[in-house]
Amino acid sequence: MLRLFARSNPSADRPRWRIFLGLAGVAALFLGVAALLVVGGAAGLAWTNTEKFCIGCHEMRDNVYAEYKGTIHDVNRTGVRAICSDCHVPREPAALIKRKMRASLELWGHIRGVVDTKEKFEAHRTQLAHNVWRRMKETDSLECRNCHKRESMDPDKQGPKAKARHEKGLADGKTCIDCHFGIAHKEPAGPSPEELFGVAKTAAAAQ
Amino acid sequence: MRTLILIAAVLGLGAAFIADAADDAAAEALVKKSGCLNCHSVDKKKAAPSYKDTAAKYKGKPDGEAKIVKHLTTNPTIKFDGKDEPHDSLKTKNEADVKNVANWILTR
């Protein structure tokens, strides 16, 4: 009887409600902070994918970006462009974050001025290109394929030469970068991606 | 007088260097525009011989330049994957530009 009375007595329930409200408040605050971090993080990641961000440092603007200007991925018949991040950053969330974390190490290179002059950049060009080619080989040229879908490439709409080369390349297990290297930036001296890393690393060859 | 000759020589060398660089840039631009780099590379193995290999084959030969010019302008038959196909021509009608590309290849 006393228990029933206590339950129906609003003054006795007040502390419970207070605890509940307190917990709800903490949960809401936690969710709010988490949402802010997620939204802020996503916005930050999106910002680091913009052309403006990429050419914010003179190392990129005066070298690779200057070389990219006027190439087929910058200017073409349809006006559809591929900017830096389209070719150098994966779209899949896990791979994107992994790439961004790795790229953050490049800030250390920027601070130390590893490629802060034309001469230093040229001295590192081959190594920088090899880093990109290695990743392209390991991912079967993922960033190329984000736009150039193999299943959507109609051989009958290609020129006879392109058609013959694509057929042979695919049959040999080649990936895009094996042939399409040095298309947006100057080609470094030395071996090609295929000569460096072979053809067996491509996903197409493994299938 | 000696100083004047020295200045003239330096200016002359500088002008020649700038002209060479401009010729190289024009040749590279025309090669890119014509799609040559789809099959050729300056020094790498691709579907077709590298320009370094071509230079080694024709460098120092009296008809080297003429042979390359002919190759770049007359759509000769070449082999790819065991099949015959015509070689593409440079996308220009200007003889001087073609010769410039031929010499650019010969100096790789």
PDB file of C-alpha atoms in Angstrom:
ATOM      1  CA  MET A   1       0.000   0.000   0.000  1.00  0.00           C
ATOM      2  CA  LEU A   2       2.817   2.276   0.964  1.00  0.00           C
ATOM      3  CA  ARG A   3       4.648   1.305  -2.223  1.00  0.00           C
ATOM      4  CA  LEU A   4       1.597   2.100  -4.359  1.00  0.00           C
ATOM      5  CA  PHE A   5       1.321   5.422  -2.632  1.00  0.00           C
ATOM      6  CA  ALA A   6       4.955   6.162  -3.254  1.00  0.00           C
ATOM      7  CA  ARG A   7       4.581   5.365  -6.976  1.00  0.00           C
ATOM      8  CA  SER A   8       1.578   7.566  -7.371  1.00  0.00           C
ATOM      9  CA  ASN A   9       3.252  10.357  -5.472  1.00  0.00           C
ATOM     10  CA  PRO A  10       4.814  12.735  -8.059  1.00  0.00           C
ATOM     11  CA  SER A  11       7.233  14.199  -5.546  1.00  0.00           C
ATOM     12  CA  ALA A  12       8.779  10.735  -4.973  1.00  0.00           C
ATOM     13  CA  ASP A  13       9.304  10.236  -8.792  1.00  0.00           C
ATOM     14  CA  ARG A  14      11.055  13.542  -9.301  1.00  0.00           C
ATOM     15  CA  PRO A  15      14.641  12.317  -8.598  1.00  0.00           C
ATOM     16  CA  ARG A  16      14.228   9.483 -11.174  1.00  0.00           C
ATOM     17  CA  TRP A  17      13.078  11.960 -13.809  1.00  0.00           C
ATOM     18  CA  ARG A  18      15.951  14.184 -12.933  1.00  0.00           C
ATOM     19  CA  ILE A  19      18.421  11.324 -13.437  1.00  0.00           C
ATOM     20  CA  PHE A  20      16.692  10.374 -16.710  1.00  0.00           C
ATOM     21  CA  LEU A  21      16.761  13.958 -17.950  1.00  0.00           C
ATOM     22  CA  GLY A  22      20.403  14.288 -16.937  1.00  0.00           C
ATOM     23  CA  LEU A  23      21.340  11.110 -18.808  1.00  0.00           C
ATOM     24  CA  ALA A  24      19.317  12.197 -21.848  1.00  0.00           C
ATOM     25  CA  GLY A  25      21.080  15.531 -21.747  1.00  0.00           C
ATOM     26  CA  VAL A  26      24.514  13.882 -21.648  1.00  0.00           C
ATOM     27  CA  ALA A  27      23.493  11.510 -24.492  1.00  0.00           C
ATOM     28  CA  ALA A  28      22.198  14.446 -26.562  1.00  0.00           C
ATOM     29  CA  LEU A  29      25.396  16.373 -25.922  1.00  0.00           C
ATOM     30  CA  PHE A  30      27.477  13.316 -26.877  1.00  0.00           C
ATOM     31  CA  LEU A  31      25.418  12.782 -30.047  1.00  0.00           C
ATOM     32  CA  GLY A  32      25.653  16.484 -30.871  1.00  0.00           C
ATOM     33  CA  VAL A  33      29.450  16.486 -30.514  1.00  0.00           C
ATOM     34  CA  ALA A  34      29.693  13.234 -32.515  1.00  0.00           C
ATOM     35  CA  ALA A  35      27.470  14.675 -35.266  1.00  0.00           C
ATOM     36  CA  LEU A  36      29.551  17.850 -35.324  1.00  0.00           C
ATOM     37  CA  LEU A  37      32.742  15.782 -35.619  1.00  0.00           C
ATOM     38  CA  VAL A  38      31.281  13.637 -38.412  1.00  0.00           C
ATOM     39  CA  VAL A  39      29.868  16.598 -40.348  1.00  0.00           C
ATOM     40  CA  GLY A  40      32.966  18.710 -39.702  1.00  0.00           C
ATOM     41  CA  GLY A  41      35.251  15.826 -40.667  1.00  0.00           C
ATOM     42  CA  ALA A  42      33.308  15.141 -43.848  1.00  0.00           C
ATOM     43  CA  ALA A  43      33.329  18.847 -44.738  1.00  0.00           C
ATOM     44  CA  GLY A  44      37.055  18.996 -43.994  1.00  0.00           C
ATOM     45  CA  LEU A  45      37.744  15.941 -46.159  1.00  0.00           C
ATOM     46  CA  ALA A  46      35.611  17.390 -48.947  1.00  0.00           C
ATOM     47  CA  TRP A  47      37.533  20.667 -48.689  1.00  0.00           C
ATOM     48  CA  THR A  48      40.883  18.872 -49.015  1.00  0.00           C
ATOM     49  CA  ASN A  49      39.567  17.331 -52.263  1.00  0.00           C
ATOM     50  CA  THR A  50      39.009  20.690 -53.969  1.00  0.00           C
ATOM     51  CA  GLU A  51      41.247  22.069 -56.705  1.00  0.00           C
ATOM     52  CA  LYS A  52      41.674  25.251 -54.665  1.00  0.00           C
ATOM     53  CA  PHE A  53      43.100  23.301 -51.725  1.00  0.00           C
ATOM     54  CA  CYS A  54      45.441  21.236 -53.932  1.00  0.00           C
ATOM     55  CA  ILE A  55      47.008  24.288 -55.530  1.00  0.00           C
ATOM     56  CA  GLY A  56      47.169  26.153 -52.244  1.00  0.00           C
ATOM     57  CA  CYS A  57      50.858  25.292 -52.051  1.00  0.00           C
ATOM     58  CA  HIS A  58      53.279  26.471 -54.716  1.00  0.00           C
ATOM     59  CA  GLU A  59      54.884  23.016 -55.035  1.00  0.00           C
ATOM     60  CA  MET A  60      51.708  21.709 -56.681  1.00  0.00           C
ATOM     61  CA  ARG A  61      50.605  24.948 -58.389  1.00  0.00           C
ATOM     62  CA  ASP A  62      53.897  25.674 -60.150  1.00  0.00           C
ATOM     63  CA  ASN A  63      54.798  22.098 -61.124  1.00  0.00           C
ATOM     64  CA  VAL A  64      52.224  19.340 -61.547  1.00  0.00           C
ATOM     65  CA  TYR A  65      49.231  21.693 -61.824  1.00  0.00           C
ATOM     66  CA  ALA A  66      50.957  23.854 -64.455  1.00  0.00           C
ATOM     67  CA  GLU A  67      51.680  20.658 -66.455  1.00  0.00           C
ATOM     68  CA  TYR A  68      48.094  19.422 -66.088  1.00  0.00           C
ATOM     69  CA  LYS A  69      46.645  22.679 -67.486  1.00  0.00           C
ATOM     70  CA  GLY A  70      45.574  22.202 -71.094  1.00  0.00           C
ATOM     71  CA  THR A  71      45.686  18.387 -71.000  1.00  0.00           C
ATOM     72  CA  ILE A  72      42.644  16.308 -71.939  1.00  0.00           C
ATOM     73  CA  HIS A  73      41.618  15.982 -68.276  1.00  0.00           C
ATOM     74  CA  ASP A  74      41.581  19.780 -67.895  1.00  0.00           C
ATOM     75  CA  VAL A  75      40.149  20.996 -71.214  1.00  0.00           C
ATOM     76  CA  ASN A  76      38.143  18.893 -73.640  1.00  0.00           C
ATOM     77  CA  ARG A  77      35.175  18.839 -76.003  1.00  0.00           C
ATOM     78  CA  THR A  78      32.529  18.214 -73.334  1.00  0.00           C
ATOM     79  CA  GLY A  79      33.932  20.295 -70.483  1.00  0.00           C
ATOM     80  CA  VAL A  80      33.862  17.374 -68.038  1.00  0.00           C
ATOM     81  CA  ARG A  81      37.043  17.723 -65.997  1.00  0.00           C
ATOM     82  CA  ALA A  82      39.013  15.427 -63.744  1.00  0.00           C
ATOM     83  CA  ILE A  83      40.674  17.503 -61.020  1.00  0.00           C
ATOM     84  CA  CYS A  84      43.622  16.416 -58.823  1.00  0.00           C
ATOM     85  CA  SER A  85      41.518  14.443 -56.327  1.00  0.00           C
ATOM     86  CA  ASP A  86      39.636  12.569 -59.065  1.00  0.00           C
ATOM     87  CA  CYS A  87      42.889  10.895 -60.139  1.00  0.00           C
ATOM     88  CA  HIS A  88      44.768  10.791 -56.840  1.00  0.00           C
ATOM     89  CA  VAL A  89      42.175  10.141 -54.108  1.00  0.00           C
ATOM     90  CA  PRO A  90      39.965   7.031 -53.851  1.00  0.00           C
ATOM     91  CA  ARG A  91      36.221   7.558 -53.425  1.00  0.00           C
ATOM     92  CA  GLU A  92      35.552   4.599 -51.106  1.00  0.00           C
ATOM     93  CA  PRO A  93      35.408   5.874 -47.451  1.00  0.00           C
ATOM     94  CA  ALA A  94      38.007   3.516 -45.890  1.00  0.00           C
ATOM     95  CA  ALA A  95      40.477   3.854 -48.767  1.00  0.00           C
ATOM     96  CA  LEU A  96      39.871   7.623 -48.837  1.00  0.00           C
ATOM     97  CA  ILE A  97      40.688   8.061 -45.121  1.00  0.00           C
ATOM     98  CA  LYS A  98      43.759   5.804 -45.462  1.00  0.00           C
ATOM     99  CA  ARG A  99      44.970   7.920 -48.398  1.00  0.00           C
ATOM    100  CA  LYS A 100      44.289  11.187 -46.549  1.00  0.00           C
ATOM    101  CA  MET A 101      46.200   9.975 -43.482  1.00  0.00           C
ATOM    102  CA  ARG A 102      49.130   9.055 -45.676  1.00  0.00           C
ATOM    103  CA  ALA A 103      48.881  12.371 -47.492  1.00  0.00           C
ATOM    104  CA  SER A 104      49.032  14.212 -44.158  1.00  0.00           C
ATOM    105  CA  LEU A 105      52.629  12.963 -43.883  1.00  0.00           C
ATOM    106  CA  GLU A 106      53.341  15.044 -46.995  1.00  0.00           C
ATOM    107  CA  LEU A 107      52.789  18.134 -44.833  1.00  0.00           C
ATOM    108  CA  TRP A 108      56.033  17.236 -43.071  1.00  0.00           C
ATOM    109  CA  GLY A 109      57.741  17.250 -46.463  1.00  0.00           C
ATOM    110  CA  HIS A 110      56.155  20.638 -47.199  1.00  0.00           C
ATOM    111  CA  ILE A 111      57.435  22.055 -43.900  1.00  0.00           C
ATOM    112  CA  ARG A 112      60.948  20.716 -44.581  1.00  0.00           C
ATOM    113  CA  GLY A 113      60.810  22.111 -48.153  1.00  0.00           C
ATOM    114  CA  VAL A 114      61.591  18.779 -49.829  1.00  0.00           C
ATOM    115  CA  VAL A 115      60.334  19.971 -53.256  1.00  0.00           C
ATOM    116  CA  ASP A 116      60.092  23.713 -52.692  1.00  0.00           C
ATOM    117  CA  THR A 117      62.142  24.681 -55.776  1.00  0.00           C
ATOM    118  CA  LYS A 118      61.893  23.653 -59.435  1.00  0.00           C
ATOM    119  CA  GLU A 119      65.251  21.880 -59.182  1.00  0.00           C
ATOM    120  CA  LYS A 120      64.273  19.946 -56.052  1.00  0.00           C
ATOM    121  CA  PHE A 121      60.968  18.961 -57.667  1.00  0.00           C
ATOM    122  CA  GLU A 122      62.741  17.672 -60.787  1.00  0.00           C
ATOM    123  CA  ALA A 123      65.160  15.723 -58.585  1.00  0.00           C
ATOM    124  CA  HIS A 124      62.168  13.990 -56.943  1.00  0.00           C
ATOM    125  CA  ARG A 125      59.934  13.690 -60.041  1.00  0.00           C
ATOM    126  CA  THR A 126      60.780  10.055 -60.809  1.00  0.00           C
ATOM    127  CA  GLN A 127      60.281   8.943 -57.212  1.00  0.00           C
ATOM    128  CA  LEU A 128      56.978  10.853 -56.941  1.00  0.00           C
ATOM    129  CA  ALA A 129      55.699   9.338 -60.196  1.00  0.00           C
ATOM    130  CA  HIS A 130      56.738   5.855 -59.069  1.00  0.00           C
ATOM    131  CA  ASN A 131      54.753   6.309 -55.830  1.00  0.00           C
ATOM    132  CA  VAL A 132      51.621   7.093 -57.859  1.00  0.00           C
ATOM    133  CA  TRP A 133      52.246   4.298 -60.381  1.00  0.00           C
ATOM    134  CA  ARG A 134      52.813   1.726 -57.605  1.00  0.00           C
ATOM    135  CA  ARG A 135      49.480   2.615 -55.993  1.00  0.00           C
ATOM    136  CA  MET A 136      47.736   2.564 -59.375  1.00  0.00           C
ATOM    137  CA  LYS A 137      49.184  -0.889 -60.076  1.00  0.00           C
ATOM    138  CA  GLU A 138      48.093  -2.185 -56.659  1.00  0.00           C
ATOM    139  CA  THR A 139      44.526  -0.921 -57.101  1.00  0.00           C
ATOM    140  CA  ASP A 140      44.129  -1.809 -60.785  1.00  0.00           C
ATOM    141  CA  SER A 141      44.101   1.926 -61.598  1.00  0.00           C
ATOM    142  CA  LEU A 142      41.120   2.501 -59.292  1.00  0.00           C
ATOM    143  CA  GLU A 143      40.892   6.260 -59.801  1.00  0.00           C
ATOM    144  CA  CYS A 144      40.901   5.863 -63.604  1.00  0.00           C
ATOM    145  CA  ARG A 145      38.141   3.282 -63.350  1.00  0.00           C
ATOM    146  CA  ASN A 146      36.002   5.532 -61.127  1.00  0.00           C
ATOM    147  CA  CYS A 147      35.102   7.379 -64.345  1.00  0.00           C
ATOM    148  CA  HIS A 148      36.255   5.052 -67.144  1.00  0.00           C
ATOM    149  CA  LYS A 149      34.135   1.959 -66.423  1.00  0.00           C
ATOM    150  CA  ARG A 150      35.385  -1.086 -68.311  1.00  0.00           C
ATOM    151  CA  GLU A 151      31.867  -2.477 -68.667  1.00  0.00           C
ATOM    152  CA  SER A 152      30.679   0.819 -70.161  1.00  0.00           C
ATOM    153  CA  MET A 153      33.502   1.125 -72.678  1.00  0.00           C
ATOM    154  CA  ASP A 154      31.985   0.214 -76.038  1.00  0.00           C
ATOM    155  CA  PRO A 155      34.824  -1.033 -78.309  1.00  0.00           C
ATOM    156  CA  ASP A 156      32.709  -0.302 -81.384  1.00  0.00           C
ATOM    157  CA  LYS A 157      32.684   3.375 -80.450  1.00  0.00           C
ATOM    158  CA  GLN A 158      36.492   3.455 -80.213  1.00  0.00           C
ATOM    159  CA  GLY A 159      38.860   4.020 -83.095  1.00  0.00           C
ATOM    160  CA  PRO A 160      40.290   0.840 -84.639  1.00  0.00           C
ATOM    161  CA  LYS A 161      43.700   1.458 -83.024  1.00  0.00           C
ATOM    162  CA  ALA A 162      42.340   2.105 -79.542  1.00  0.00           C
ATOM    163  CA  LYS A 163      40.064  -0.922 -79.894  1.00  0.00           C
ATOM    164  CA  ALA A 164      42.962  -3.227 -80.887  1.00  0.00           C
ATOM    165  CA  ARG A 165      45.209  -1.924 -78.096  1.00  0.00           C
ATOM    166  CA  HIS A 166      42.526  -2.161 -75.408  1.00  0.00           C
ATOM    167  CA  GLU A 167      41.651  -5.717 -76.439  1.00  0.00           C
ATOM    168  CA  LYS A 168      45.309  -6.780 -76.331  1.00  0.00           C
ATOM    169  CA  GLY A 169      46.004  -4.874 -73.101  1.00  0.00           C
ATOM    170  CA  LEU A 170      43.081  -6.487 -71.287  1.00  0.00           C
ATOM    171  CA  ALA A 171      44.004  -9.938 -72.624  1.00  0.00           C
ATOM    172  CA  ASP A 172      47.563  -9.407 -71.352  1.00  0.00           C
ATOM    173  CA  GLY A 173      46.249  -8.418 -67.886  1.00  0.00           C
ATOM    174  CA  LYS A 174      47.361  -4.812 -68.173  1.00  0.00           C
ATOM    175  CA  THR A 175      45.840  -1.995 -66.163  1.00  0.00           C
ATOM    176  CA  CYS A 176      45.180   1.588 -67.363  1.00  0.00           C
ATOM    177  CA  ILE A 177      48.423   3.058 -65.972  1.00  0.00           C
ATOM    178  CA  ASP A 178      50.567   0.514 -67.867  1.00  0.00           C
ATOM    179  CA  CYS A 179      49.930   2.494 -71.069  1.00  0.00           C
ATOM    180  CA  HIS A 180      48.283   5.755 -69.958  1.00  0.00           C
ATOM    181  CA  PHE A 181      51.134   7.213 -67.880  1.00  0.00           C
ATOM    182  CA  GLY A 182      52.484  10.740 -68.204  1.00  0.00           C
ATOM    183  CA  ILE A 183      49.156  11.956 -69.616  1.00  0.00           C
ATOM    184  CA  ALA A 184      48.541  14.805 -67.182  1.00  0.00           C
ATOM    185  CA  HIS A 185      52.093  15.495 -66.015  1.00  0.00           C
ATOM    186  CA  LYS A 186      55.553  15.306 -67.536  1.00  0.00           C
ATOM    187  CA  GLU A 187      56.801  11.775 -68.047  1.00  0.00           C
ATOM    188  CA  PRO A 188      59.822  11.071 -65.841  1.00  0.00           C
ATOM    189  CA  ALA A 189      62.873   9.422 -67.356  1.00  0.00           C
ATOM    190  CA  GLY A 190      63.386   5.742 -66.642  1.00  0.00           C
ATOM    191  CA  PRO A 191      61.278   2.589 -66.738  1.00  0.00           C
ATOM    192  CA  SER A 192      57.494   2.475 -67.297  1.00  0.00           C
ATOM    193  CA  PRO A 193      55.014   1.180 -64.677  1.00  0.00           C
ATOM    194  CA  GLU A 194      54.932  -2.194 -66.443  1.00  0.00           C
ATOM    195  CA  GLU A 195      58.737  -2.415 -66.553  1.00  0.00           C
ATOM    196  CA  LEU A 196      58.911  -1.428 -62.872  1.00  0.00           C
ATOM    197  CA  PHE A 197      56.145  -3.510 -61.370  1.00  0.00           C
ATOM    198  CA  GLY A 198      55.236  -6.120 -64.016  1.00  0.00           C
ATOM    199  CA  VAL A 199      51.662  -6.882 -65.050  1.00  0.00           C
ATOM    200  CA  ALA A 200      50.721  -9.557 -62.501  1.00  0.00           C
ATOM    201  CA  LYS A 201      49.819  -7.041 -59.780  1.00  0.00           C
ATOM    202  CA  THR A 202      46.645  -5.887 -61.513  1.00  0.00           C
ATOM    203  CA  ALA A 203      43.253  -7.045 -60.279  1.00  0.00           C
ATOM    204  CA  ALA A 204      42.252  -7.693 -63.888  1.00  0.00           C
ATOM    205  CA  ALA A 205      45.086 -10.205 -64.208  1.00  0.00           C
ATOM    206  CA  ALA A 206      44.081 -11.910 -60.962  1.00  0.00           C
ATOM    207  CA  GLN A 207      40.452 -12.366 -62.075  1.00  0.00           C
TER     208      GLN A 207
ATOM    209  CA  MET B   1      86.521  45.078 -78.463  1.00  0.00           C
ATOM    210  CA  ARG B   2      87.225  41.710 -76.831  1.00  0.00           C
ATOM    211  CA  THR B   3      84.449  42.431 -74.304  1.00  0.00           C
ATOM    212  CA  LEU B   4      82.004  43.212 -77.118  1.00  0.00           C
ATOM    213  CA  ILE B   5      82.813  39.904 -78.858  1.00  0.00           C
ATOM    214  CA  LEU B   6      82.366  38.056 -75.565  1.00  0.00           C
ATOM    215  CA  ILE B   7      78.970  39.726 -74.954  1.00  0.00           C
ATOM    216  CA  ALA B   8      77.869  38.928 -78.533  1.00  0.00           C
ATOM    217  CA  ALA B   9      78.943  35.285 -78.101  1.00  0.00           C
ATOM    218  CA  VAL B  10      77.070  34.944 -74.800  1.00  0.00           C
ATOM    219  CA  LEU B  11      73.949  36.573 -76.274  1.00  0.00           C
ATOM    220  CA  GLY B  12      74.206  34.331 -79.351  1.00  0.00           C
ATOM    221  CA  LEU B  13      74.517  31.187 -77.234  1.00  0.00           C
ATOM    222  CA  GLY B  14      71.616  32.328 -75.061  1.00  0.00           C
ATOM    223  CA  ALA B  15      69.413  32.975 -78.104  1.00  0.00           C
ATOM    224  CA  ALA B  16      70.314  29.560 -79.572  1.00  0.00           C
ATOM    225  CA  PHE B  17      69.486  27.879 -76.249  1.00  0.00           C
ATOM    226  CA  ILE B  18      66.110  29.668 -76.038  1.00  0.00           C
ATOM    227  CA  ALA B  19      65.330  28.784 -79.692  1.00  0.00           C
ATOM    228  CA  ASP B  20      66.187  25.103 -79.045  1.00  0.00           C
ATOM    229  CA  ALA B  21      63.972  25.041 -75.989  1.00  0.00           C
ATOM    230  CA  ALA B  22      61.109  26.600 -77.979  1.00  0.00           C
ATOM    231  CA  ASP B  23      61.600  24.029 -80.796  1.00  0.00           C
ATOM    232  CA  ASP B  24      61.576  21.186 -78.267  1.00  0.00           C
ATOM    233  CA  ALA B  25      58.398  22.504 -76.655  1.00  0.00           C
ATOM    234  CA  ALA B  26      56.696  22.864 -80.067  1.00  0.00           C
ATOM    235  CA  ALA B  27      57.727  19.319 -81.057  1.00  0.00           C
ATOM    236  CA  GLU B  28      56.486  17.873 -77.775  1.00  0.00           C
ATOM    237  CA  ALA B  29      53.174  19.739 -78.112  1.00  0.00           C
ATOM    238  CA  LEU B  30      52.635  18.470 -81.678  1.00  0.00           C
ATOM    239  CA  VAL B  31      53.553  14.907 -80.698  1.00  0.00           C
ATOM    240  CA  LYS B  32      51.036  15.066 -77.850  1.00  0.00           C
ATOM    241  CA  LYS B  33      48.337  16.656 -80.024  1.00  0.00           C
ATOM    242  CA  SER B  34      48.809  13.980 -82.702  1.00  0.00           C
ATOM    243  CA  GLY B  35      48.349  11.128 -80.217  1.00  0.00           C
ATOM    244  CA  CYS B  36      51.840   9.726 -80.845  1.00  0.00           C
ATOM    245  CA  LEU B  37      52.350   9.102 -77.131  1.00  0.00           C
ATOM    246  CA  ASN B  38      49.467   6.619 -77.132  1.00  0.00           C
ATOM    247  CA  CYS B  39      51.910   4.088 -78.567  1.00  0.00           C
ATOM    248  CA  HIS B  40      55.362   5.714 -78.301  1.00  0.00           C
ATOM    249  CA  SER B  41      57.317   6.996 -75.332  1.00  0.00           C
ATOM    250  CA  VAL B  42      60.572   8.926 -75.196  1.00  0.00           C
ATOM    251  CA  ASP B  43      62.517   6.169 -73.430  1.00  0.00           C
ATOM    252  CA  LYS B  44      60.044   3.506 -72.322  1.00  0.00           C
ATOM    253  CA  LYS B  45      58.788   0.246 -73.762  1.00  0.00           C
ATOM    254  CA  LYS B  46      55.261   0.714 -75.095  1.00  0.00           C
ATOM    255  CA  ALA B  47      53.239  -0.704 -78.007  1.00  0.00           C
ATOM    256  CA  ALA B  48      55.690   0.966 -80.444  1.00  0.00           C
ATOM    257  CA  PRO B  49      59.454   1.663 -80.317  1.00  0.00           C
ATOM    258  CA  SER B  50      60.696   4.425 -77.990  1.00  0.00           C
ATOM    259  CA  TYR B  51      62.060   7.627 -79.522  1.00  0.00           C
ATOM    260  CA  LYS B  52      65.425   6.795 -77.997  1.00  0.00           C
ATOM    261  CA  ASP B  53      65.468   3.533 -79.997  1.00  0.00           C
ATOM    262  CA  THR B  54      64.456   5.393 -83.173  1.00  0.00           C
ATOM    263  CA  ALA B  55      67.162   8.004 -82.552  1.00  0.00           C
ATOM    264  CA  ALA B  56      69.770   5.274 -82.060  1.00  0.00           C
ATOM    265  CA  LYS B  57      68.668   3.700 -85.358  1.00  0.00           C
ATOM    266  CA  TYR B  58      68.801   6.866 -87.485  1.00  0.00           C
ATOM    267  CA  LYS B  59      71.194   9.237 -85.686  1.00  0.00           C
ATOM    268  CA  GLY B  60      74.143  10.245 -87.858  1.00  0.00           C
ATOM    269  CA  LYS B  61      72.662   8.709 -91.011  1.00  0.00           C
ATOM    270  CA  PRO B  62      72.378  11.126 -93.941  1.00  0.00           C
ATOM    271  CA  ASP B  63      68.785  10.102 -94.723  1.00  0.00           C
ATOM    272  CA  GLY B  64      67.741   9.745 -91.058  1.00  0.00           C
ATOM    273  CA  GLU B  65      65.633  12.892 -90.933  1.00  0.00           C
ATOM    274  CA  ALA B  66      64.003  12.164 -94.324  1.00  0.00           C
ATOM    275  CA  LYS B  67      63.082   8.613 -93.258  1.00  0.00           C
ATOM    276  CA  ILE B  68      61.444   9.831 -90.068  1.00  0.00           C
ATOM    277  CA  VAL B  69      59.618  12.625 -91.950  1.00  0.00           C
ATOM    278  CA  LYS B  70      58.296  10.023 -94.417  1.00  0.00           C
ATOM    279  CA  HIS B  71      57.158   7.810 -91.533  1.00  0.00           C
ATOM    280  CA  LEU B  72      55.327  10.744 -89.967  1.00  0.00           C
ATOM    281  CA  THR B  73      53.546  11.968 -93.100  1.00  0.00           C
ATOM    282  CA  THR B  74      52.705   9.077 -95.449  1.00  0.00           C
ATOM    283  CA  ASN B  75      50.723   6.654 -93.234  1.00  0.00           C
ATOM    284  CA  PRO B  76      53.039   3.680 -93.832  1.00  0.00           C
ATOM    285  CA  THR B  77      51.765   0.207 -92.918  1.00  0.00           C
ATOM    286  CA  ILE B  78      52.943  -0.993 -89.509  1.00  0.00           C
ATOM    287  CA  LYS B  79      52.331  -4.182 -87.534  1.00  0.00           C
ATOM    288  CA  PHE B  80      50.471  -4.324 -84.229  1.00  0.00           C
ATOM    289  CA  ASP B  81      49.767  -7.661 -82.554  1.00  0.00           C
ATOM    290  CA  GLY B  82      50.596  -9.441 -85.809  1.00  0.00           C
ATOM    291  CA  LYS B  83      48.125  -7.381 -87.847  1.00  0.00           C
ATOM    292  CA  ASP B  84      48.764  -4.649 -90.410  1.00  0.00           C
ATOM    293  CA  GLU B  85      47.505  -1.139 -89.736  1.00  0.00           C
ATOM    294  CA  PRO B  86      48.319   2.347 -91.058  1.00  0.00           C
ATOM    295  CA  HIS B  87      50.618   4.546 -88.959  1.00  0.00           C
ATOM    296  CA  ASP B  88      48.964   7.874 -88.103  1.00  0.00           C
ATOM    297  CA  SER B  89      50.427  11.111 -89.466  1.00  0.00           C
ATOM    298  CA  LEU B  90      51.299  14.198 -87.481  1.00  0.00           C
ATOM    299  CA  LYS B  91      48.375  16.583 -87.202  1.00  0.00           C
ATOM    300  CA  THR B  92      49.953  19.367 -89.255  1.00  0.00           C
ATOM    301  CA  LYS B  93      50.497  20.315 -92.892  1.00  0.00           C
ATOM    302  CA  ASN B  94      53.511  22.464 -92.050  1.00  0.00           C
ATOM    303  CA  GLU B  95      56.748  20.883 -93.341  1.00  0.00           C
ATOM    304  CA  ALA B  96      58.934  22.838 -90.925  1.00  0.00           C
ATOM    305  CA  ASP B  97      56.915  21.557 -87.957  1.00  0.00           C
ATOM    306  CA  VAL B  98      57.272  17.950 -89.176  1.00  0.00           C
ATOM    307  CA  LYS B  99      61.044  18.396 -89.600  1.00  0.00           C
ATOM    308  CA  ASN B 100      61.206  19.893 -86.135  1.00  0.00           C
ATOM    309  CA  VAL B 101      59.548  16.760 -84.706  1.00  0.00           C
ATOM    310  CA  ALA B 102      61.887  14.498 -86.711  1.00  0.00           C
ATOM    311  CA  ASN B 103      64.893  16.327 -85.282  1.00  0.00           C
ATOM    312  CA  TRP B 104      63.422  16.272 -81.807  1.00  0.00           C
ATOM    313  CA  ILE B 105      63.146  12.461 -82.113  1.00  0.00           C
ATOM    314  CA  LEU B 106      66.722  12.233 -83.446  1.00  0.00           C
ATOM    315  CA  THR B 107      68.044  14.127 -80.440  1.00  0.00           C
ATOM    316  CA  ARG B 108      66.384  11.953 -77.786  1.00  0.00           C
TER     317      ARG B 108
END
